[in-house]
Amino acid sequence: MVQGISAVLGASVGVLGTVGTAVLTYLAARKQADDQGRVTHRSALRAERRDAYLAFLQAHESIDGALNVINIASVPEIAVLDRAIELVDRGAHEIYVSQSRVELAGPESVCGAALEAWGAALNLRSFLDEVRAGLVSPGQYDGQCEARIDEVERCKATFTAAARSVLVGLA
């Protein structure tokens, strides 16, 4: 009888050990799969964000071109103003279009910086319209022009810093 109980206990311990090992193996495999899924998701999210952020920065090329056309020291000629306005219009539109990708990719800190950069482009456009219409005196032009250019560059730098922070955080 004792031997029978001992045999049953031995068999039970063997079965429990096998089941325990199987459960632990299953849990370890599941954790590894979950971890791999998180890594894959992070990688995909990082790539999506990087692409959206790069497109947004590339959309600024027309704005940068306009900044290179504008002479800060004196009111530009009408033809130069027209060219600058054309470049800012194109850039503001491209920024607006690429901003929707940034909005989808997130996070909020980068979305806010993108919105500010678009606003700075629109402010530059309004300023150039005022200059073209003769509403900005030559004595005020250089200060106002410099302020608009600084605003555009500051907003672009703020966006770049926010985007870099997010991408480094996902690495």
mmCIF file of C-alpha atoms in Angstrom:
data_model
loop_
_atom_site.group_PDB
_atom_site.id
_atom_site.type_symbol
_atom_site.label_atom_id
_atom_site.label_comp_id
_atom_site.label_asym_id
_atom_site.label_seq_id
_atom_site.Cartn_x
_atom_site.Cartn_y
_atom_site.Cartn_z
ATOM 1 C CA MET A 1 0.000 0.000 0.000
ATOM 2 C CA VAL A 2 2.779 2.427 0.894
ATOM 3 C CA GLN A 3 4.550 1.457 -2.279
ATOM 4 C CA GLY A 4 1.362 2.124 -4.270
ATOM 5 C CA ILE A 5 0.944 5.555 -2.699
ATOM 6 C CA SER A 6 4.601 6.252 -3.292
ATOM 7 C CA ALA A 7 4.282 5.237 -6.941
ATOM 8 C CA VAL A 8 1.174 7.407 -7.402
ATOM 9 C CA LEU A 9 2.917 10.329 -5.704
ATOM 10 C CA GLY A 10 5.967 9.837 -7.897
ATOM 11 C CA ALA A 11 3.839 9.738 -11.013
ATOM 12 C CA SER A 12 1.896 12.806 -9.864
ATOM 13 C CA VAL A 13 5.091 14.723 -9.224
ATOM 14 C CA GLY A 14 6.313 13.724 -12.681
ATOM 15 C CA VAL A 15 3.086 14.860 -14.312
ATOM 16 C CA LEU A 16 3.050 18.108 -12.333
ATOM 17 C CA GLY A 17 6.679 18.730 -13.250
ATOM 18 C CA THR A 18 5.922 18.145 -16.916
ATOM 19 C CA VAL A 19 2.824 20.361 -16.814
ATOM 20 C CA GLY A 20 4.726 23.028 -14.859
ATOM 21 C CA THR A 21 7.534 22.993 -17.381
ATOM 22 C CA ALA A 22 5.055 23.218 -20.236
ATOM 23 C CA VAL A 23 3.272 26.163 -18.590
ATOM 24 C CA LEU A 24 6.565 27.969 -17.952
ATOM 25 C CA THR A 25 7.688 27.305 -21.523
ATOM 26 C CA TYR A 26 4.362 28.620 -22.834
ATOM 27 C CA LEU A 27 4.565 31.769 -20.680
ATOM 28 C CA ALA A 28 8.144 32.435 -21.739
ATOM 29 C CA ALA A 29 7.245 31.987 -25.426
ATOM 30 C CA ARG A 30 4.232 34.259 -25.037
ATOM 31 C CA LYS A 31 6.303 36.961 -23.311
ATOM 32 C CA GLN A 32 8.909 36.726 -26.072
ATOM 33 C CA ALA A 33 6.198 37.054 -28.731
ATOM 34 C CA ASP A 34 4.666 40.036 -26.908
ATOM 35 C CA ASP A 35 8.082 41.675 -26.586
ATOM 36 C CA GLN A 36 8.812 41.091 -30.260
ATOM 37 C CA GLY A 37 5.414 42.534 -31.179
ATOM 38 C CA ARG A 38 6.159 45.683 -29.161
ATOM 39 C CA VAL A 39 9.565 46.041 -30.807
ATOM 40 C CA THR A 40 8.045 45.600 -34.268
ATOM 41 C CA HIS A 41 5.282 48.107 -33.493
ATOM 42 C CA ARG A 42 7.777 50.661 -32.144
ATOM 43 C CA SER A 43 9.933 50.232 -35.220
ATOM 44 C CA ALA A 44 6.985 50.710 -37.560
ATOM 45 C CA LEU A 45 5.770 53.748 -35.607
ATOM 46 C CA ARG A 46 9.257 55.256 -35.627
ATOM 47 C CA ALA A 47 9.543 54.783 -39.413
ATOM 48 C CA GLU A 48 6.085 56.298 -39.981
ATOM 49 C CA ARG A 49 6.897 59.293 -37.808
ATOM 50 C CA ARG A 50 10.338 59.767 -39.363
ATOM 51 C CA ASP A 51 8.794 59.821 -42.856
ATOM 52 C CA ALA A 52 6.079 62.298 -41.817
ATOM 53 C CA TYR A 53 8.573 64.570 -40.067
ATOM 54 C CA LEU A 54 10.974 64.499 -43.011
ATOM 55 C CA ALA A 55 8.170 65.359 -45.424
ATOM 56 C CA PHE A 56 7.222 68.266 -43.196
ATOM 57 C CA LEU A 57 10.786 69.577 -43.145
ATOM 58 C CA GLN A 58 11.105 69.143 -46.906
ATOM 59 C CA ALA A 59 7.940 71.199 -47.311
ATOM 60 C CA HIS A 60 9.915 74.123 -45.869
ATOM 61 C CA GLU A 61 12.266 74.209 -48.864
ATOM 62 C CA SER A 62 10.093 76.723 -50.703
ATOM 63 C CA ILE A 63 9.929 78.906 -47.591
ATOM 64 C CA ASP A 64 13.718 78.702 -47.285
ATOM 65 C CA GLY A 65 13.954 79.719 -50.943
ATOM 66 C CA ALA A 66 11.784 82.744 -50.246
ATOM 67 C CA LEU A 67 13.963 83.716 -47.290
ATOM 68 C CA ASN A 68 16.991 83.612 -49.566
ATOM 69 C CA VAL A 69 15.259 85.870 -52.121
ATOM 70 C CA ILE A 70 14.237 88.526 -49.607
ATOM 71 C CA ASN A 71 16.718 91.304 -48.857
ATOM 72 C CA ILE A 72 16.422 92.195 -45.192
ATOM 73 C CA ALA A 73 18.241 95.524 -45.505
ATOM 74 C CA SER A 74 15.839 97.209 -47.939
ATOM 75 C CA VAL A 75 12.416 96.758 -49.480
ATOM 76 C CA PRO A 76 12.798 94.446 -52.476
ATOM 77 C CA GLU A 77 11.625 95.317 -55.949
ATOM 78 C CA ILE A 78 8.137 94.179 -56.972
ATOM 79 C CA ALA A 79 9.470 91.309 -59.108
ATOM 80 C CA VAL A 80 11.496 90.005 -56.157
ATOM 81 C CA LEU A 81 8.495 90.357 -53.839
ATOM 82 C CA ASP A 82 6.302 88.515 -56.326
ATOM 83 C CA ARG A 83 8.818 85.665 -56.490
ATOM 84 C CA ALA A 84 9.077 85.532 -52.690
ATOM 85 C CA ILE A 85 5.272 85.511 -52.355
ATOM 86 C CA GLU A 86 5.027 82.718 -54.916
ATOM 87 C CA LEU A 87 7.579 80.631 -52.992
ATOM 88 C CA VAL A 88 5.887 81.289 -49.643
ATOM 89 C CA ASP A 89 2.488 80.366 -51.115
ATOM 90 C CA ARG A 90 3.891 77.080 -52.405
ATOM 91 C CA GLY A 91 5.689 76.416 -49.130
ATOM 92 C CA ALA A 92 2.671 77.216 -46.964
ATOM 93 C CA HIS A 93 0.541 74.867 -49.054
ATOM 94 C CA GLU A 94 3.152 72.085 -48.878
ATOM 95 C CA ILE A 95 3.472 72.580 -45.112
ATOM 96 C CA TYR A 96 -0.312 72.407 -44.743
ATOM 97 C CA VAL A 97 -0.469 69.164 -46.727
ATOM 98 C CA SER A 98 2.402 67.533 -44.862
ATOM 99 C CA GLN A 99 1.037 68.728 -41.528
ATOM 100 C CA SER A 100 -1.851 66.260 -41.823
ATOM 101 C CA ARG A 101 0.674 63.390 -41.890
ATOM 102 C CA VAL A 102 2.331 64.826 -38.798
ATOM 103 C CA GLU A 103 -1.080 65.082 -37.113
ATOM 104 C CA LEU A 104 -1.707 61.392 -37.788
ATOM 105 C CA ALA A 105 1.760 60.316 -36.665
ATOM 106 C CA GLY A 106 1.756 62.457 -33.523
ATOM 107 C CA PRO A 107 2.475 62.984 -30.703
ATOM 108 C CA GLU A 108 0.848 66.243 -29.600
ATOM 109 C CA SER A 109 4.155 68.034 -28.911
ATOM 110 C CA VAL A 110 5.237 67.621 -32.539
ATOM 111 C CA CYS A 111 1.747 68.438 -33.863
ATOM 112 C CA GLY A 112 1.754 71.726 -31.953
ATOM 113 C CA ALA A 113 5.200 72.621 -33.281
ATOM 114 C CA ALA A 114 4.047 71.818 -36.835
ATOM 115 C CA LEU A 115 1.015 74.057 -36.435
ATOM 116 C CA GLU A 116 3.211 76.916 -35.203
ATOM 117 C CA ALA A 117 5.556 76.474 -38.180
ATOM 118 C CA TRP A 118 2.614 76.665 -40.568
ATOM 119 C CA GLY A 119 1.375 79.791 -38.755
ATOM 120 C CA ALA A 120 4.817 81.380 -39.126
ATOM 121 C CA ALA A 121 4.713 80.720 -42.880
ATOM 122 C CA LEU A 122 1.286 82.360 -43.079
ATOM 123 C CA ASN A 123 2.556 85.344 -41.071
ATOM 124 C CA LEU A 124 5.457 85.709 -43.497
ATOM 125 C CA ARG A 125 2.988 85.619 -46.393
ATOM 126 C CA SER A 126 0.851 88.344 -44.791
ATOM 127 C CA PHE A 127 3.914 90.486 -44.192
ATOM 128 C CA LEU A 128 5.019 90.166 -47.816
ATOM 129 C CA ASP A 129 1.507 91.126 -48.947
ATOM 130 C CA GLU A 130 1.670 94.230 -46.747
ATOM 131 C CA VAL A 131 5.071 95.146 -48.176
ATOM 132 C CA ARG A 132 3.773 94.616 -51.727
ATOM 133 C CA ALA A 133 0.786 96.851 -50.974
ATOM 134 C CA GLY A 134 3.071 99.593 -49.606
ATOM 135 C CA LEU A 135 1.718 99.291 -46.065
ATOM 136 C CA VAL A 136 5.178 98.823 -44.531
ATOM 137 C CA SER A 137 7.390 101.907 -44.511
ATOM 138 C CA PRO A 138 11.009 101.491 -45.612
ATOM 139 C CA GLY A 139 12.115 102.506 -42.116
ATOM 140 C CA GLN A 140 10.138 99.669 -40.521
ATOM 141 C CA TYR A 141 10.812 97.060 -43.186
ATOM 142 C CA ASP A 142 14.112 95.656 -41.937
ATOM 143 C CA GLY A 143 12.928 95.159 -38.345
ATOM 144 C CA GLN A 144 9.620 93.592 -39.338
ATOM 145 C CA CYS A 145 11.237 91.456 -42.023
ATOM 146 C CA GLU A 146 13.858 90.188 -39.601
ATOM 147 C CA ALA A 147 11.159 89.404 -37.022
ATOM 148 C CA ARG A 148 9.173 87.331 -39.562
ATOM 149 C CA ILE A 149 12.276 85.467 -40.729
ATOM 150 C CA ASP A 150 13.298 84.789 -37.126
ATOM 151 C CA GLU A 151 9.799 83.485 -36.401
ATOM 152 C CA VAL A 152 9.937 81.080 -39.362
ATOM 153 C CA GLU A 153 13.392 79.817 -38.418
ATOM 154 C CA ARG A 154 12.539 79.508 -34.708
ATOM 155 C CA CYS A 155 9.368 77.524 -35.430
ATOM 156 C CA LYS A 156 11.205 75.228 -37.824
ATOM 157 C CA ALA A 157 13.926 74.656 -35.211
ATOM 158 C CA THR A 158 11.303 73.980 -32.535
ATOM 159 C CA PHE A 159 9.607 71.437 -34.794
ATOM 160 C CA THR A 160 12.937 69.773 -35.582
ATOM 161 C CA ALA A 161 13.848 69.534 -31.890
ATOM 162 C CA ALA A 162 10.434 68.096 -30.981
ATOM 163 C CA ALA A 163 10.619 65.564 -33.816
ATOM 164 C CA ARG A 164 14.151 64.527 -32.891
ATOM 165 C CA SER A 165 13.132 64.106 -29.259
ATOM 166 C CA VAL A 166 10.285 61.801 -30.219
ATOM 167 C CA LEU A 167 12.391 59.747 -32.635
ATOM 168 C CA VAL A 168 15.251 59.333 -30.176
ATOM 169 C CA GLY A 169 12.754 58.314 -27.510
ATOM 170 C CA LEU A 170 11.483 55.520 -29.791
ATOM 171 C CA ALA A 171 14.955 54.190 -30.579
#
